Amino acid sequence: MAGAGGGNSDVQWCFSQVKGAIDDDVAEADIISTVEFNHSGELLATGDKGGRVVIFQQEPETKNQPQCRGEYNVYSTFQSHEPEFDYLKSLEIEEKINKIRWLPQKNAAQFLLSTNDKTIKLWKISERDKRPEGYNLKEEDGRYRDLNTVTTLRVPVFRPMDLMVEASPRRVFANAHTYHINSISVNSDCETYLSADDLRINLWNLEINDRSFNIVDIKPANMEELTEVITAAEFHPNQCNTFVYSSSKGTIRLCDMRASALCDQHAKQFEEPEDPNNRSFFSEIISSISDVKFSHSGRYMMTRDYLSVKIWDLNMESRPVETYQVHEYLRSKLCSLYENDCIFDKFECCWNGNDSVVMTGSYNNFFRMFDRGYRQDVTLEASRENSKPRSVLKPRKVSTGGKRKKDEISVDSLDFNKKILHTAWHPLDNIIAVATTNNLYIFQEKLN
Amino acid sequence: MYANEMEDKVVSPEKAEEAKLKARYPNLGAKPGGSDLLRKRLQKGPKYFDSGDYNMAKAKMKNKQLPSAPTEKAEITGGHIPTPQDLPQRKTSIVASKLAG
């Protein structure tokens, strides 16, 4: 089968666009650190290590090209965060954007939350396509007219102008995190959101930036006793009282904010029992969960650890209902992956719009899709070699045994510097955004 | 008895990798996921020269030899005297993202 997606096993993926510089010499600031579609899929935001946000907007579909959906073009770009310095600890605070989360749209403007290690900001992105002209007292360039020359009264009128998109910071939520923020999540109530760092989770009101409530605190009294950290957190998509957080030990805790103000006692704990015979030095490291995402339905959640993606039914804590191996062939390379720090890479994962397919990244600019219904998976590659417009992506295969077939790539030839950590799936259509180190690829389903 | 012997012969790939790692780094701690790794994670980020740290370290080292340059994975804490090699590169000035180009 050529592809996997949308519950239909015949989906084929085509190259649509690629954004970013072609040259191999990557400036650190250009490393993409987060990718997120908004709730309608019309806007696609990226954040990078240089603290910049770039937002792309999908062009409306035209009659000229019915075989593909609209392209994404730059809509707005701004500097969200700047490098800061913590004088007390002599530590630099990176401007890298760790996460972007869109708010559901309520009026003409769009809002998003962006965060670095310490500070969350609410940005308003608004359009201006009209401007007032014909002021009574001002010239067109803004200078005030000499009052002696004003003899008549005229009222300014709004005339169309070239579209201008403005981004302005509306709130800055600072000084609430001692440790590094790894997640933000907007509540379904659209009034609150959570921010999580390595040891604590805080609850904010979007309107109030000088106060937040601490809802989870796993910091031990004695730091020598530290055994696990929080790796990701997310609100339930429609139950505003429920959120989950994952840990470096491979557990997920579900909390109910109605139970108590401080949710240190979890309502549910999801953990897959480990076979004690198989325990090794690497077991805990590779079980660390790098991402957790609820399904759109709210019935399931997905976790990503180093080698696999797991789907959990919220009604069953004892083990996941589905497990997908992303790159099991790396299990026999763990020693070198530990030495080059790759074992600590934090891969994200995402669901398609109807929760039938899940996607995650791997090395060598490969990314994987798992079709839950058809029990099929596919490996695709984001590379400039496959970047002819509308060219269909060919499935890739990593050879694990001794014999390498033609077109397969051996494990030792994989480029571990080419990692796909961030991927996003359009909420409604089969359009995906895949970030390599410094390029953003957009792929679309082949339409006939 | 016989079944157990058979199992012992089949070493999981993970355990084989663990043996490789222990052979290369015999001093690796027994609790890998524990405090050391986590604390290193909590402390991520480049640390700059701090005159307070520097003087405290010098005071501690008064009767001992100065430590040699650390290996890459060392934590930079108050006990470590920073050298010019440890200081991070100066940041480049802020320019527009190439994604928007």
Coordinates of C-alpha atoms in Angstrom, one line a residue:
Chain A
M1 CA 0.0 0.0 0.0
A2 CA 1.3 3.4 -0.9
G3 CA 0.2 5.4 2.0
A4 CA -1.8 5.6 5.2
G5 CA -4.2 8.3 6.2
G6 CA -7.7 9.3 6.8
G7 CA -8.9 5.8 7.5
N8 CA -8.6 5.1 3.8
S9 CA -5.6 2.9 3.0
D10 CA -5.3 4.2 -0.5
V11 CA -4.2 7.7 0.5
Q12 CA -1.1 8.9 -1.3
W13 CA 0.9 11.8 0.0
C14 CA 2.3 14.4 -2.4
F15 CA 4.9 17.1 -1.9
S16 CA 3.2 20.5 -1.8
Q17 CA 5.7 23.1 -0.5
V18 CA 8.9 23.6 1.4
K19 CA 9.9 26.7 3.4
G20 CA 13.3 27.7 4.6
A21 CA 16.9 28.0 3.3
I22 CA 18.4 25.4 1.1
D23 CA 22.0 25.6 2.2
D24 CA 23.3 22.9 4.6
D25 CA 24.9 25.4 6.9
V26 CA 22.2 25.9 9.5
A27 CA 22.3 28.9 11.8
E28 CA 21.1 27.9 15.3
A29 CA 18.4 30.5 15.3
D30 CA 16.8 28.9 12.3
I31 CA 16.2 25.5 14.0
I32 CA 12.5 25.0 14.1
S33 CA 11.2 24.2 17.6
T34 CA 7.5 24.0 17.2
V35 CA 4.8 23.7 14.5
E36 CA 1.0 24.1 15.1
F37 CA -2.1 24.5 13.0
N38 CA -4.9 26.7 14.3
H39 CA -8.4 25.2 14.9
S40 CA -9.6 25.8 11.4
G41 CA -6.4 24.8 9.7
E42 CA -6.3 28.0 7.8
L43 CA -3.2 29.2 9.7
L44 CA 0.0 27.3 10.4
A45 CA 2.5 28.7 13.0
T46 CA 6.1 27.9 13.5
G47 CA 8.5 28.9 16.3
D48 CA 12.3 28.7 16.1
K49 CA 15.3 28.7 18.3
G50 CA 15.8 32.4 17.6
G51 CA 12.6 33.3 19.3
R52 CA 10.7 34.1 16.1
V53 CA 7.2 33.1 15.1
V54 CA 6.2 32.7 11.4
I55 CA 2.6 32.3 10.6
F56 CA 1.5 30.9 7.2
Q57 CA -2.0 31.3 5.8
Q58 CA -3.7 28.9 3.4
E59 CA -4.8 30.5 0.1
P60 CA -8.5 29.9 -0.7
E61 CA -9.0 27.1 -3.2
T62 CA -9.1 28.3 -6.7
K63 CA -10.9 26.8 -9.7
N64 CA -7.7 26.8 -11.6
Q65 CA -6.1 24.0 -9.6
P66 CA -8.8 21.6 -8.3
Q67 CA -6.3 18.8 -7.8
C68 CA -4.7 20.5 -4.8
R69 CA -5.8 22.5 -1.8
G70 CA -4.6 26.0 -1.2
E71 CA -1.0 26.8 -0.6
Y72 CA 0.4 28.2 2.6
N73 CA 2.0 31.6 2.3
V74 CA 3.6 33.9 4.8
Y75 CA 0.9 35.8 6.7
S76 CA 2.8 37.3 9.6
T77 CA 6.2 37.0 11.3
F78 CA 7.4 38.5 14.5
Q79 CA 10.0 38.3 17.3
S80 CA 8.1 36.6 20.1
H81 CA 10.8 36.2 22.7
E82 CA 14.3 37.7 23.2
P83 CA 17.2 36.2 25.0
E84 CA 17.2 37.2 28.7
F85 CA 19.7 36.9 31.5
D86 CA 18.9 35.6 35.0
Y87 CA 21.4 37.6 37.0
L88 CA 20.8 35.7 40.2
K89 CA 21.9 32.4 38.8
S90 CA 24.2 33.7 36.0
L91 CA 22.2 31.7 33.5
E92 CA 21.0 32.7 30.1
I93 CA 17.3 32.3 29.4
E94 CA 17.0 31.0 25.8
E95 CA 14.6 32.7 23.5
K96 CA 13.8 29.4 21.8
I97 CA 10.0 29.0 21.4
N98 CA 9.2 25.7 23.1
K99 CA 5.5 25.6 22.2
I100 CA 2.8 27.6 20.4
R101 CA -0.9 27.0 21.1
W102 CA -3.7 28.7 19.3
L103 CA -6.8 30.0 21.0
P104 CA -10.1 29.2 19.3
Q105 CA -11.2 32.2 17.3
K106 CA -13.8 34.4 18.8
N107 CA -13.7 37.5 16.7
A108 CA -11.9 38.9 13.6
A109 CA -8.5 38.7 15.4
Q110 CA -6.4 35.5 16.0
F111 CA -4.7 34.8 19.3
L112 CA -1.9 32.5 20.2
L113 CA 0.2 31.6 23.2
S114 CA 3.9 31.2 22.7
T115 CA 6.4 30.2 25.4
N116 CA 10.1 29.9 25.9
D117 CA 11.6 28.3 29.0
K118 CA 10.3 30.9 31.5
T119 CA 7.7 33.3 30.0
I120 CA 4.4 32.8 28.2
K121 CA 3.0 35.5 25.9
L122 CA -0.4 36.0 24.4
W123 CA -0.2 37.5 20.9
K124 CA -3.0 39.1 19.0
I125 CA -2.7 38.9 15.2
S126 CA -5.1 41.2 13.5
E127 CA -5.7 42.4 10.0
R128 CA -6.0 45.9 8.8
D129 CA -7.3 46.5 5.3
K130 CA -8.8 49.9 5.6
R131 CA -7.5 53.3 6.7
P132 CA -9.2 56.6 7.3
E133 CA -8.4 59.3 4.7
G134 CA -9.4 62.9 4.4
Y135 CA -8.8 64.2 7.9
N136 CA -10.1 67.7 8.5
L137 CA -7.1 68.9 10.4
K138 CA -4.2 66.7 9.2
E139 CA -2.4 66.3 6.0
E140 CA -2.2 62.9 4.4
D141 CA 1.3 62.4 5.8
G142 CA 0.1 63.1 9.4
R143 CA 1.3 66.6 9.8
Y144 CA -1.1 69.0 11.3
R145 CA -2.4 71.7 8.9
D146 CA -2.1 75.3 9.6
L147 CA -5.5 76.2 11.2
N148 CA -5.7 79.4 9.2
T149 CA -6.0 77.3 6.0
V150 CA -8.9 75.2 7.3
T151 CA -12.0 76.8 5.9
T152 CA -14.3 73.8 5.4
L153 CA -15.4 70.8 7.4
R154 CA -14.8 67.4 6.0
V155 CA -15.3 64.0 7.7
P156 CA -12.7 61.3 7.1
V157 CA -13.8 58.1 5.2
F158 CA -12.4 54.6 5.4
R159 CA -10.8 53.5 2.1
P160 CA -9.3 50.1 1.3
M161 CA -5.6 49.7 1.7
D162 CA -3.1 46.9 1.2
L163 CA -3.6 44.2 3.8
M164 CA -1.4 44.7 6.8
V165 CA -1.2 42.0 9.4
E166 CA -0.1 43.2 12.9
A167 CA 1.1 41.1 15.8
S168 CA 1.0 42.6 19.2
P169 CA 1.7 41.1 22.6
R170 CA -1.5 41.5 24.7
R171 CA -0.3 39.7 27.9
V172 CA 3.0 38.6 29.3
F173 CA 2.8 35.8 31.9
A174 CA 6.2 35.8 33.6
N175 CA 8.0 34.8 36.8
A176 CA 5.9 31.7 37.6
H177 CA 8.3 29.0 36.7
T178 CA 11.6 28.1 38.4
Y179 CA 12.3 25.3 36.0
H180 CA 12.0 25.1 32.2
I181 CA 8.5 25.3 30.7
N182 CA 7.9 22.3 28.4
S183 CA 4.1 22.6 27.7
I184 CA 1.2 25.0 27.5
S185 CA -2.4 23.9 26.9
V186 CA -5.5 26.0 26.5
N187 CA -8.5 24.8 28.4
S188 CA -11.8 24.1 26.5
D189 CA -13.4 26.8 28.7
C190 CA -11.3 29.3 26.6
E191 CA -10.7 31.2 29.8
T192 CA -7.8 29.4 31.4
Y193 CA -4.7 27.6 30.3
L194 CA -2.0 25.5 32.0
S195 CA 1.8 25.8 31.8
A196 CA 4.1 23.0 32.9
D197 CA 7.7 22.9 33.8
D198 CA 9.9 20.0 34.9
L199 CA 8.4 19.9 38.4
R200 CA 5.3 22.1 38.5
I201 CA 2.1 22.9 36.6
N202 CA 0.4 26.3 36.9
L203 CA -3.1 27.3 36.0
W204 CA -3.6 30.8 34.5
N205 CA -6.5 32.9 33.5
L206 CA -5.9 34.4 30.0
E207 CA -7.0 37.8 31.3
I208 CA -4.8 37.9 34.4
N209 CA -1.1 37.9 34.1
D210 CA 0.1 38.7 37.6
R211 CA -1.2 35.6 39.3
S212 CA -1.3 31.9 38.6
F213 CA -2.4 28.9 40.7
N214 CA 0.0 26.0 41.2
I215 CA -2.0 22.8 40.6
V216 CA 0.7 20.2 40.5
D217 CA 4.0 20.2 42.4
I218 CA 6.2 17.1 42.3
K219 CA 9.3 18.7 43.7
P220 CA 10.6 16.6 46.6
A221 CA 11.6 18.2 49.9
N222 CA 15.1 17.0 49.3
M223 CA 16.3 17.3 45.7
E224 CA 18.5 14.2 46.3
E225 CA 15.3 12.2 46.3
L226 CA 14.3 13.4 42.8
T227 CA 13.3 10.5 40.7
E228 CA 11.1 11.9 37.9
V229 CA 10.2 15.1 36.1
I230 CA 7.2 16.3 34.2
T231 CA 7.7 16.0 30.5
A232 CA 4.4 17.1 29.0
A233 CA 0.9 18.2 30.0
E234 CA -2.4 18.8 28.2
F235 CA -6.0 19.7 29.0
H236 CA -8.7 17.4 28.0
P237 CA -10.3 18.6 24.7
N238 CA -13.8 18.9 26.1
Q239 CA -13.8 18.3 29.9
C240 CA -12.5 21.5 31.3
N241 CA -11.8 20.0 34.7
T242 CA -9.4 17.3 33.4
F243 CA -5.8 17.3 32.4
V244 CA -2.9 14.8 32.1
Y245 CA 0.8 15.1 32.6
S246 CA 3.5 12.6 31.6
S247 CA 6.7 11.8 33.3
S248 CA 10.3 10.8 32.6
K249 CA 9.5 7.4 34.1
G250 CA 6.9 6.6 31.5
T251 CA 3.8 7.2 33.5
I252 CA 0.8 9.5 32.7
R253 CA -1.3 10.9 35.5
L254 CA -4.8 12.2 34.9
C255 CA -6.0 14.9 37.3
D256 CA -9.4 16.3 38.1
M257 CA -9.4 19.9 39.2
R258 CA -12.7 19.4 41.0
A259 CA -11.2 17.1 43.5
S260 CA -8.9 19.6 45.1
A261 CA -7.0 22.8 44.5
L262 CA -3.6 21.0 44.4
C263 CA -3.8 18.0 42.1
D264 CA -0.8 16.1 43.5
Q265 CA -3.1 13.1 44.0
H266 CA -3.9 11.8 40.6
A267 CA -7.3 10.5 39.7
K268 CA -5.8 8.0 37.3
Q269 CA -2.3 6.7 36.7
F270 CA -1.5 5.1 33.3
E271 CA 1.5 2.9 33.3
E272 CA 2.5 -0.2 31.3
P273 CA 3.9 -2.9 33.6
E274 CA 7.5 -3.6 32.8
D275 CA 9.1 -7.0 32.5
P276 CA 11.8 -7.0 35.2
N277 CA 13.8 -9.5 33.2
N278 CA 14.2 -7.0 30.4
R279 CA 15.3 -4.1 32.5
S280 CA 18.5 -2.5 31.5
F281 CA 20.5 0.7 32.0
F282 CA 18.5 2.3 29.2
S283 CA 15.0 1.2 30.2
E284 CA 14.0 4.2 32.1
I285 CA 15.6 6.6 29.6
I286 CA 13.8 5.2 26.6
S287 CA 10.5 5.0 28.6
S288 CA 10.5 8.7 29.2
I289 CA 7.5 10.2 27.5
S290 CA 8.4 13.1 25.2
D291 CA 4.8 14.0 24.2
V292 CA 1.2 13.4 25.2
K293 CA -1.8 14.3 23.1
F294 CA -5.5 13.7 23.6
S295 CA -7.5 12.4 20.6
H296 CA -9.9 14.9 19.2
S297 CA -12.7 12.8 20.6
G298 CA -11.3 12.9 24.1
R299 CA -11.7 9.2 24.5
Y300 CA -8.0 8.3 23.9
M301 CA -4.6 9.8 24.5
M302 CA -1.4 9.1 22.7
T303 CA 2.1 9.1 24.2
R304 CA 5.5 9.1 22.5
D305 CA 8.5 7.5 24.1
Y306 CA 11.9 7.0 22.4
L307 CA 11.0 3.9 20.4
S308 CA 7.3 3.8 20.3
V309 CA 3.9 5.5 20.1
K310 CA 1.2 4.2 22.5
I311 CA -2.5 4.8 22.4
W312 CA -4.3 4.7 25.8
D313 CA -8.0 4.3 26.5
L314 CA -8.8 6.8 29.3
N315 CA -10.9 4.0 30.8
M316 CA -8.0 1.6 31.2
E317 CA -5.0 2.5 33.2
S318 CA -3.2 -0.9 33.2
R319 CA -1.8 -0.8 29.7
P320 CA -2.1 0.9 26.3
V321 CA -4.7 -0.4 23.9
E322 CA -2.3 0.0 20.9
T323 CA 1.5 0.2 20.6
Y324 CA 3.3 1.1 17.4
Q325 CA 7.0 0.7 17.0
V326 CA 8.5 3.8 15.4
H327 CA 12.1 2.6 14.9
E328 CA 12.6 -0.7 16.8
Y329 CA 15.9 -1.2 14.9
L330 CA 17.5 1.5 17.2
R331 CA 17.2 -0.8 20.2
S332 CA 20.5 -2.4 19.2
K333 CA 22.1 1.0 18.8
L334 CA 21.3 2.4 22.2
C335 CA 24.9 2.6 23.4
S336 CA 25.9 5.0 20.6
L337 CA 22.7 6.9 20.8
Y338 CA 23.4 7.5 24.5
E339 CA 26.9 8.6 23.7
N340 CA 25.8 11.1 21.1
D341 CA 22.8 12.2 23.3
C342 CA 20.3 11.2 20.6
I343 CA 18.6 9.0 23.2
F344 CA 17.4 12.2 24.8
D345 CA 15.7 13.6 21.7
K346 CA 12.1 14.6 22.3
F347 CA 9.9 13.5 19.5
E348 CA 6.3 14.8 19.3
C349 CA 3.3 13.0 17.9
C350 CA -0.1 14.0 16.4
W351 CA -3.5 12.7 15.4
N352 CA -5.3 13.3 12.2
G353 CA -8.7 15.0 12.2
N354 CA -10.8 12.0 12.8
D355 CA -8.3 10.1 15.1
S356 CA -7.9 7.3 12.7
V357 CA -4.2 7.9 11.9
V358 CA -1.3 9.0 14.1
M359 CA 2.0 10.4 13.0
T360 CA 5.5 10.9 14.5
G361 CA 9.0 11.7 13.3
S362 CA 12.2 9.7 13.3
Y363 CA 15.8 10.1 12.1
N364 CA 17.2 10.6 8.6
N365 CA 14.3 13.0 8.0
F366 CA 11.9 10.1 8.0
F367 CA 8.5 10.3 9.5
R368 CA 6.0 7.6 10.2
M369 CA 2.2 7.2 10.0
F370 CA 0.2 4.5 11.7
D371 CA -3.3 3.8 10.5
R372 CA -5.2 2.5 13.5
G373 CA -8.1 1.0 11.6
Y374 CA -6.3 -0.6 8.7
R375 CA -3.4 -1.6 10.9
Q376 CA -0.9 -0.3 8.3
D377 CA 2.1 1.9 8.7
V378 CA 4.3 3.8 6.3
T379 CA 7.6 5.6 6.5
L380 CA 8.0 8.7 4.4
E381 CA 10.9 11.1 3.9
A382 CA 11.0 14.9 3.9
S383 CA 13.8 15.8 1.5
R384 CA 14.5 18.3 -1.2
E385 CA 15.1 15.3 -3.6
N386 CA 11.4 14.6 -3.5
S387 CA 10.3 18.1 -3.9
K388 CA 8.8 18.3 -7.3
P389 CA 5.4 19.9 -7.1
R390 CA 2.7 17.2 -6.5
S391 CA 5.2 14.4 -6.8
V392 CA 3.9 11.4 -4.8
L393 CA 6.1 10.4 -1.9
K394 CA 7.5 6.9 -2.1
P395 CA 7.4 4.8 1.1
R396 CA 10.9 4.3 2.6
K397 CA 12.2 1.2 4.3
V398 CA 15.1 0.7 6.8
S399 CA 16.7 -2.7 6.4
T400 CA 17.4 -4.5 9.6
G401 CA 18.6 -7.8 8.5
G402 CA 21.8 -8.7 6.8
K403 CA 20.5 -8.5 3.3
R404 CA 19.7 -5.0 2.1
K405 CA 17.2 -4.8 -0.7
K406 CA 17.4 -2.1 -3.4
D407 CA 16.0 1.2 -2.3
E408 CA 16.3 0.3 1.4
I409 CA 18.6 2.1 3.7
S410 CA 20.7 0.3 6.4
V411 CA 20.5 1.4 10.0
D412 CA 24.2 2.4 10.0
S413 CA 23.6 4.8 7.1
L414 CA 20.9 6.8 8.8
D415 CA 21.7 10.4 9.5
F416 CA 21.0 11.0 13.2
N417 CA 21.5 14.7 12.8
K418 CA 18.4 14.9 10.5
K419 CA 15.7 14.5 13.1
I420 CA 12.0 15.2 12.6
L421 CA 10.9 16.2 16.1
H422 CA 7.8 18.3 15.2
T423 CA 4.9 17.4 13.0
A424 CA 1.4 18.7 12.7
W425 CA -1.8 17.5 11.0
H426 CA -4.5 19.8 9.6
P427 CA -7.6 19.5 11.9
L428 CA -9.9 18.6 9.0
D429 CA -8.0 17.8 5.8
N430 CA -5.2 15.5 4.9
I431 CA -2.6 18.2 4.9
I432 CA 0.5 17.8 7.1
A433 CA 3.3 20.0 8.2
V434 CA 6.7 18.3 8.9
A435 CA 9.6 20.2 10.3
T436 CA 13.2 19.1 9.5
T437 CA 16.0 20.9 11.3
N438 CA 15.5 24.2 9.5
N439 CA 12.9 23.6 6.8
L440 CA 9.1 23.2 6.9
Y441 CA 7.6 20.7 4.5
I442 CA 3.9 20.7 3.6
F443 CA 2.5 17.6 2.2
Q444 CA -1.0 17.0 0.9
E445 CA -3.2 14.1 0.0
K446 CA -3.2 13.3 -3.7
L447 CA -6.6 14.4 -5.0
N448 CA -7.8 13.1 -8.4
Chain B
M1 CA 16.6 -25.8 34.8
Y2 CA 17.2 -26.6 31.2
A3 CA 14.8 -23.9 30.1
N4 CA 16.5 -21.2 32.2
E5 CA 19.9 -22.0 30.7
M6 CA 18.4 -21.5 27.2
E7 CA 17.0 -18.1 28.2
D8 CA 20.3 -16.9 29.6
K9 CA 22.0 -17.5 26.3
V10 CA 19.6 -15.2 24.4
V11 CA 20.7 -11.7 25.5
S12 CA 18.2 -9.0 24.6
P13 CA 19.7 -6.3 22.3
E14 CA 19.2 -3.7 25.1
K15 CA 21.2 -5.7 27.6
A16 CA 23.9 -6.2 24.9
E17 CA 24.0 -2.4 24.5
E18 CA 24.2 -2.0 28.2
A19 CA 27.2 -4.3 28.4
K20 CA 28.9 -2.2 25.7
L21 CA 28.3 1.0 27.6
K22 CA 29.5 -0.4 30.9
A23 CA 32.7 -1.6 29.1
R24 CA 33.4 1.9 27.8
Y25 CA 32.4 3.8 31.0
P26 CA 33.1 1.5 34.0
N27 CA 32.4 4.4 36.4
L28 CA 28.9 4.9 35.2
G29 CA 26.5 5.0 38.2
A30 CA 24.2 2.1 39.0
K31 CA 21.1 4.3 39.0
P32 CA 21.1 5.8 35.5
G33 CA 17.7 7.4 35.5
G34 CA 18.2 8.8 38.9
S35 CA 19.2 12.1 40.4
D36 CA 22.3 12.9 38.3
L37 CA 20.7 12.7 34.9
L38 CA 17.6 14.5 36.1
R39 CA 19.5 17.3 37.9
K40 CA 21.6 17.8 34.8
R41 CA 18.4 18.2 32.9
L42 CA 16.9 20.7 35.3
Q43 CA 20.0 22.8 35.1
K44 CA 20.2 23.0 31.3
G45 CA 21.4 26.2 29.7
P46 CA 24.7 28.0 29.3
K47 CA 26.1 29.4 32.5
Y48 CA 28.2 32.6 32.4
F49 CA 31.2 33.7 34.4
D50 CA 30.0 34.5 37.9
S51 CA 32.6 36.2 40.1
G52 CA 30.9 34.9 43.2
D53 CA 31.2 31.3 42.0
Y54 CA 34.7 31.9 40.9
N55 CA 35.9 33.2 44.2
M56 CA 34.1 30.5 46.1
A57 CA 35.7 27.9 44.0
K58 CA 39.1 29.4 44.4
A59 CA 38.6 29.4 48.2
K60 CA 37.7 25.7 48.2
M61 CA 40.6 24.9 45.9
K62 CA 43.1 26.8 48.1
N63 CA 44.8 23.7 49.3
K64 CA 44.3 21.5 46.3
Q65 CA 45.4 21.7 42.7
L66 CA 43.2 23.5 40.3
P67 CA 41.0 21.1 38.4
S68 CA 41.8 20.4 34.7
A69 CA 39.4 21.3 31.9
P70 CA 36.3 19.2 32.3
T71 CA 35.0 16.7 29.8
E72 CA 32.0 17.8 27.7
K73 CA 29.4 16.3 29.8
A74 CA 30.4 18.0 33.1
E75 CA 28.0 20.2 35.0
I76 CA 29.1 23.7 35.5
T77 CA 28.3 24.5 39.1
G78 CA 29.8 26.7 41.7
G79 CA 32.6 24.2 42.3
H80 CA 33.9 24.6 38.8
I81 CA 36.2 27.5 37.9
P82 CA 35.1 28.7 34.4
T83 CA 37.7 29.1 31.8
P84 CA 37.4 31.1 28.5
Q85 CA 36.7 27.8 26.7
D86 CA 33.6 27.3 28.8
L87 CA 32.1 30.6 27.9
P88 CA 29.5 30.4 25.2
Q89 CA 29.9 32.1 21.8
R90 CA 28.5 35.6 21.5
K91 CA 25.0 35.5 20.1
T92 CA 24.4 36.7 16.5
S93 CA 22.2 39.8 16.1
I94 CA 18.5 39.2 15.5
V95 CA 17.5 38.9 11.9
A96 CA 14.3 37.8 10.1
S97 CA 13.5 34.1 9.9
K98 CA 14.4 32.3 6.6
L99 CA 11.1 30.6 6.7
A100 CA 9.5 33.9 5.8
G101 CA 11.9 34.5 2.9

